[in-house]
mmCIF file with all atom_site columns, C-alpha atoms in Angstrom:
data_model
loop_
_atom_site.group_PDB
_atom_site.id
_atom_site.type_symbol
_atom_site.label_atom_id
_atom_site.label_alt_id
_atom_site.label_comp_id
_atom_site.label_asym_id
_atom_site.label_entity_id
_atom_site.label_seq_id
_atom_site.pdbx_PDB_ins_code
_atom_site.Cartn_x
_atom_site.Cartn_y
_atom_site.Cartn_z
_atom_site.occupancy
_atom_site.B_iso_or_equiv
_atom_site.pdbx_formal_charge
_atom_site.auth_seq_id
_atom_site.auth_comp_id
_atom_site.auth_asym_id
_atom_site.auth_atom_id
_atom_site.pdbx_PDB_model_num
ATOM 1  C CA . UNK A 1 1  ? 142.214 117.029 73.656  1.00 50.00 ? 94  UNK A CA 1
ATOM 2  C CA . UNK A 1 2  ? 138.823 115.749 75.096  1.00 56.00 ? 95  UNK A CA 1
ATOM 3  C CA . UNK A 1 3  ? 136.130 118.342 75.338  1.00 58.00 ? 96  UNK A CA 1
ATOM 4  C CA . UNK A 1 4  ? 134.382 119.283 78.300  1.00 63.00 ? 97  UNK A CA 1
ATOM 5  C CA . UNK A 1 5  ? 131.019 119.872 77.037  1.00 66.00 ? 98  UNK A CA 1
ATOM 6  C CA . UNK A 1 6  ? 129.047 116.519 77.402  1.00 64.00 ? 99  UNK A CA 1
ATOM 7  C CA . UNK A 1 7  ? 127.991 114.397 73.891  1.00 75.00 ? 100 UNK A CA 1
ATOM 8  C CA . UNK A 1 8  ? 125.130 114.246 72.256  1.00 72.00 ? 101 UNK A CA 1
ATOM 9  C CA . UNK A 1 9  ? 124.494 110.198 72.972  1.00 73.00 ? 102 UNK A CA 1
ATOM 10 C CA . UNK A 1 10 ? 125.029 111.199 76.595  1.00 76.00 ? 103 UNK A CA 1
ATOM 11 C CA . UNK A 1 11 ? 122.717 113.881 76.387  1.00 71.00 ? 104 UNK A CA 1
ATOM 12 C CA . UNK A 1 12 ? 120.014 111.543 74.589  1.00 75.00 ? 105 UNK A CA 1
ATOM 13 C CA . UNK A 1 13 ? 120.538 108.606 77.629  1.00 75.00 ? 106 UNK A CA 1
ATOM 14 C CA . UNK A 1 14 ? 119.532 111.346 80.001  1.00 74.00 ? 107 UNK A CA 1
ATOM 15 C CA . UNK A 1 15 ? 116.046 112.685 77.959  1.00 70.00 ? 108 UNK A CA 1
ATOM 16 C CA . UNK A 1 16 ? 115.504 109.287 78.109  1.00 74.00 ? 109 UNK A CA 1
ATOM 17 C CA . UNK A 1 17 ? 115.993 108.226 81.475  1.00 75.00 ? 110 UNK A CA 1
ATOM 18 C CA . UNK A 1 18 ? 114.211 111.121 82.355  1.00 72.00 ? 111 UNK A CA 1
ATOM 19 C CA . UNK A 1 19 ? 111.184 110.493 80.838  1.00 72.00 ? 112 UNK A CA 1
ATOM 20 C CA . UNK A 1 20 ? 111.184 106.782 81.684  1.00 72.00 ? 113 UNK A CA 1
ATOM 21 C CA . UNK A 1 21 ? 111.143 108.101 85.302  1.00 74.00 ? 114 UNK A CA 1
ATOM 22 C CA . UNK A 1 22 ? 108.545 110.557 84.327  1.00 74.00 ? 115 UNK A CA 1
ATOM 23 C CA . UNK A 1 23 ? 106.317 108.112 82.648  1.00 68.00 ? 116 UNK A CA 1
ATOM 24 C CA . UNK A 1 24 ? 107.088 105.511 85.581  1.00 72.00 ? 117 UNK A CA 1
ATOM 25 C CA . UNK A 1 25 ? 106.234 108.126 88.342  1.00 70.00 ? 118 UNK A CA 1
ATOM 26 C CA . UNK A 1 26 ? 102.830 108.772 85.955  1.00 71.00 ? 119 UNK A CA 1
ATOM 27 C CA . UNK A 1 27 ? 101.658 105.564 85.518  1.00 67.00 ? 120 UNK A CA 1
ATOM 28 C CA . UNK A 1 28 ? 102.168 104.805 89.452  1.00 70.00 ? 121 UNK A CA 1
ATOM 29 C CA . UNK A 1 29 ? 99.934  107.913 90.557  1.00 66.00 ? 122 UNK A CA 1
ATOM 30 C CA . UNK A 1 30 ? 97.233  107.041 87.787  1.00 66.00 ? 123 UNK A CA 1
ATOM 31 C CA . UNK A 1 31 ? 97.196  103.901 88.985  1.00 65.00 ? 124 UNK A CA 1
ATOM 32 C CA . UNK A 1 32 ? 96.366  104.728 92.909  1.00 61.00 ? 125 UNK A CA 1
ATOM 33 C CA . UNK A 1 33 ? 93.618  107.620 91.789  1.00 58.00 ? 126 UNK A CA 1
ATOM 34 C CA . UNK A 1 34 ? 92.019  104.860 89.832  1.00 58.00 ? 127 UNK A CA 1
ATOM 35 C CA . UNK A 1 35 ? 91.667  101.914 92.576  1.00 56.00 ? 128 UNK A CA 1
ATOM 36 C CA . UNK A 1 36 ? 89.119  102.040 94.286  1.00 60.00 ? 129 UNK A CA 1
ATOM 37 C CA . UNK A 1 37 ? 89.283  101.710 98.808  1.00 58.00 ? 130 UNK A CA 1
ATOM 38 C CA . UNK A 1 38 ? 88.929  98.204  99.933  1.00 56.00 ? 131 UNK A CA 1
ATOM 39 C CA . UNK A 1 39 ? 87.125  98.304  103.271 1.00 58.00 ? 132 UNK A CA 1
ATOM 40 C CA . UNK A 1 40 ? 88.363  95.289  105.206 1.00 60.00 ? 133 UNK A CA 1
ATOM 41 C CA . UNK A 1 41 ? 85.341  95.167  107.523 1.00 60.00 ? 134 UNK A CA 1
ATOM 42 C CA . UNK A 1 42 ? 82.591  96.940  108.863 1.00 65.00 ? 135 UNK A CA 1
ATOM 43 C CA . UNK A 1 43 ? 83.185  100.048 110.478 1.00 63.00 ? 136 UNK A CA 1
ATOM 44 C CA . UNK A 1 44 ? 83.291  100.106 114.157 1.00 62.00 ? 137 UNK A CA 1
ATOM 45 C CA . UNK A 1 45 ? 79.618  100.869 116.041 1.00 67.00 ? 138 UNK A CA 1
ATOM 46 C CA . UNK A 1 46 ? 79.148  103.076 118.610 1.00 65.00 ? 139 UNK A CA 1
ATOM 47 C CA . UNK A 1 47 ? 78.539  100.288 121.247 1.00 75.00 ? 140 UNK A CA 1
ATOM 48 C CA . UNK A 1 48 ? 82.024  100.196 120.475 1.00 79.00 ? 141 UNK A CA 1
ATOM 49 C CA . UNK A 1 49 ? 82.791  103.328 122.078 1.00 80.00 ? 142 UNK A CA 1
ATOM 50 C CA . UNK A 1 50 ? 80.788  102.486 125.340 1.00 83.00 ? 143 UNK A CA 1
ATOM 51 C CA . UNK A 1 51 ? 82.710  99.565  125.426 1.00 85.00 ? 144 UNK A CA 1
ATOM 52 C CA . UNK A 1 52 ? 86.217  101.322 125.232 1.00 84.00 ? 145 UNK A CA 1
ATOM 53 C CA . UNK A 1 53 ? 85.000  104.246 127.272 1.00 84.00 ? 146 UNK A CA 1
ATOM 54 C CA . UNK A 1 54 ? 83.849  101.449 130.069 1.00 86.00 ? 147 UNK A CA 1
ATOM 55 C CA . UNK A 1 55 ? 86.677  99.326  129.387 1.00 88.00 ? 148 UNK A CA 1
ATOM 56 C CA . UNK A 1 56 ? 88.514  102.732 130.438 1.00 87.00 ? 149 UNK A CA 1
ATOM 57 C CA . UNK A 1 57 ? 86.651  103.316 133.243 1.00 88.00 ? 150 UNK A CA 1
ATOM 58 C CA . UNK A 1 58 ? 87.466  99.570  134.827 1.00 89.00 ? 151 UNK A CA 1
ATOM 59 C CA . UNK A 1 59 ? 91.469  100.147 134.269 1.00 90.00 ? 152 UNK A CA 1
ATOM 60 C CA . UNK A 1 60 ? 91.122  103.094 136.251 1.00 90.00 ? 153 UNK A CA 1
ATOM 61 C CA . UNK A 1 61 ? 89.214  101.946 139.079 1.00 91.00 ? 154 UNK A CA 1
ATOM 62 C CA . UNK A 1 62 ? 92.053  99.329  139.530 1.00 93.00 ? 155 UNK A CA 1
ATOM 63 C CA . UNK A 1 63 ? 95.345  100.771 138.650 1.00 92.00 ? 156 UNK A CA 1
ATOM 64 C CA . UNK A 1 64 ? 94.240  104.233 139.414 1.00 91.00 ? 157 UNK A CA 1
ATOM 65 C CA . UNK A 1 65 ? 93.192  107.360 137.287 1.00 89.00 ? 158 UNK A CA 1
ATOM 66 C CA . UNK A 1 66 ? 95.651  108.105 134.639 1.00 87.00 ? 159 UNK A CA 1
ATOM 67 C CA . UNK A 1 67 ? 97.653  111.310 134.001 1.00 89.00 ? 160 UNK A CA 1
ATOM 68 C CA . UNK A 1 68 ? 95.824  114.183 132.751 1.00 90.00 ? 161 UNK A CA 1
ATOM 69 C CA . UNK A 1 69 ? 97.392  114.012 129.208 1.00 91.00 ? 162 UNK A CA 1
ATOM 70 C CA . UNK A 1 70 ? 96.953  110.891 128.929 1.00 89.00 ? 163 UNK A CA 1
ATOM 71 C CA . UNK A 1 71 ? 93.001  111.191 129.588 1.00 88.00 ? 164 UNK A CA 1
ATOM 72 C CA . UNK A 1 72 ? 92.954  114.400 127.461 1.00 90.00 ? 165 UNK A CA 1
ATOM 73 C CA . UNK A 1 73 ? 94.431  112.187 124.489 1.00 92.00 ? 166 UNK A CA 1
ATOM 74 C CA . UNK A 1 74 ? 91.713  109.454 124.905 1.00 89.00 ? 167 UNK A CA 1
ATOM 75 C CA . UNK A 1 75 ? 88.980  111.850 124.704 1.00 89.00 ? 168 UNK A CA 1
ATOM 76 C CA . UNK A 1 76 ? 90.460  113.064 121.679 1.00 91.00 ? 169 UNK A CA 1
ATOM 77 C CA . UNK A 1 77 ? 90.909  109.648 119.792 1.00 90.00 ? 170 UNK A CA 1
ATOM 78 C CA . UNK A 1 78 ? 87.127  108.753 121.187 1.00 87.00 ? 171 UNK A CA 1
ATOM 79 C CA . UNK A 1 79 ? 85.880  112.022 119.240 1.00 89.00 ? 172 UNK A CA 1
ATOM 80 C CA . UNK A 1 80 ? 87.768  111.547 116.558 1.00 89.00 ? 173 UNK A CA 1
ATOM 81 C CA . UNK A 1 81 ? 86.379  107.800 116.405 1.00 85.00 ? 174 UNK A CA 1
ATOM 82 C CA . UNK A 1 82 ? 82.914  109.224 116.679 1.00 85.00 ? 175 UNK A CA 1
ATOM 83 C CA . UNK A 1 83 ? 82.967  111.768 114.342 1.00 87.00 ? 176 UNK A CA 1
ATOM 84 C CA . UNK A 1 84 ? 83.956  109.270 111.792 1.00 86.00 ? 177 UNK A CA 1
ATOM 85 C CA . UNK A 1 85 ? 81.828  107.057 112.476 1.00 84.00 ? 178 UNK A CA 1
ATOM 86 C CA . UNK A 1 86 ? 79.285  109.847 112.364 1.00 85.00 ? 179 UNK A CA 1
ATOM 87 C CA . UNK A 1 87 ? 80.591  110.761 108.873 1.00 87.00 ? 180 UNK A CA 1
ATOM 88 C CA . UNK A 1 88 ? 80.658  107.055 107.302 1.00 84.00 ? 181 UNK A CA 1
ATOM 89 C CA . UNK A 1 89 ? 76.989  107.067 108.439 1.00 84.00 ? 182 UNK A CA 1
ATOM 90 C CA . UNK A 1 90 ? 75.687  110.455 106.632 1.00 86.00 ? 183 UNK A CA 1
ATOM 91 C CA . UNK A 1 91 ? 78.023  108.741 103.350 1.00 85.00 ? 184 UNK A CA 1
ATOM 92 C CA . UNK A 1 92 ? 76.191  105.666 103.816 1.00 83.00 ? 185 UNK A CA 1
ATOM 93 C CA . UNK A 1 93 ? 72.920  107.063 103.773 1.00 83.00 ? 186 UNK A CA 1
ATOM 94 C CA . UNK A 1 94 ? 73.631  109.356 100.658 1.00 84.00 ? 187 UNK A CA 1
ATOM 95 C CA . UNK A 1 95 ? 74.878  106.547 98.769  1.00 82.00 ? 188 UNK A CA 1
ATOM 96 C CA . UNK A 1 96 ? 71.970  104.406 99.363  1.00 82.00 ? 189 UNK A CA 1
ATOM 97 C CA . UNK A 1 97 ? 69.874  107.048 98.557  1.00 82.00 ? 190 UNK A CA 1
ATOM 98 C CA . UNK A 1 98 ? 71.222  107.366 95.225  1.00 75.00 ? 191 UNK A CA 1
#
């Protein structure tokens, strides 16, 4: 009569497997806290926020102001861009200070 319990060999294939995934998943998350950030240009300035905040201004002088959530979610994203752009500045400046 076959037993129930599982064998050993099967038991051994799944340690195995296991730690193959273990040492797979590992190696993968050493490997993106160890490359470094490729910047693929220079950040945006902030003329470029005039520009999009005129560029803005000009659709809604000819299509017509846009909804109020709309204009509430640009204002965000412009902050958000500023602040950033804000930030890469002060980490600029401490790294060439260095």
């Amino acid at each position: 009569m076959p037993s129930s319990r599982p064998s050993a060999a099967s038991a051994i294939r799944r340690l195995i497997r296991g730690g193959l995934s273990s040492l797979l998943l590992a190696l993968s998350l050493a490997g993106c806290a160890t490359v470094t950030p490729i910047a693929d240009g220079p950040p945006p300035r902030p003329e470029t926020i005039e520009a999009l905040i005129y560029q803005w201004d000009q659709v809604e002088r000819k299509e017509g102001p846009a909804p109020a959530a709309y204009r509430d979610q640009y204002v965000a994203a412009l902050k958000a861009l500023s602040a950033s752009l804000a930030e890469t500045e002060r980490w600029r400046a401490r790294a060439e200070s260095k």
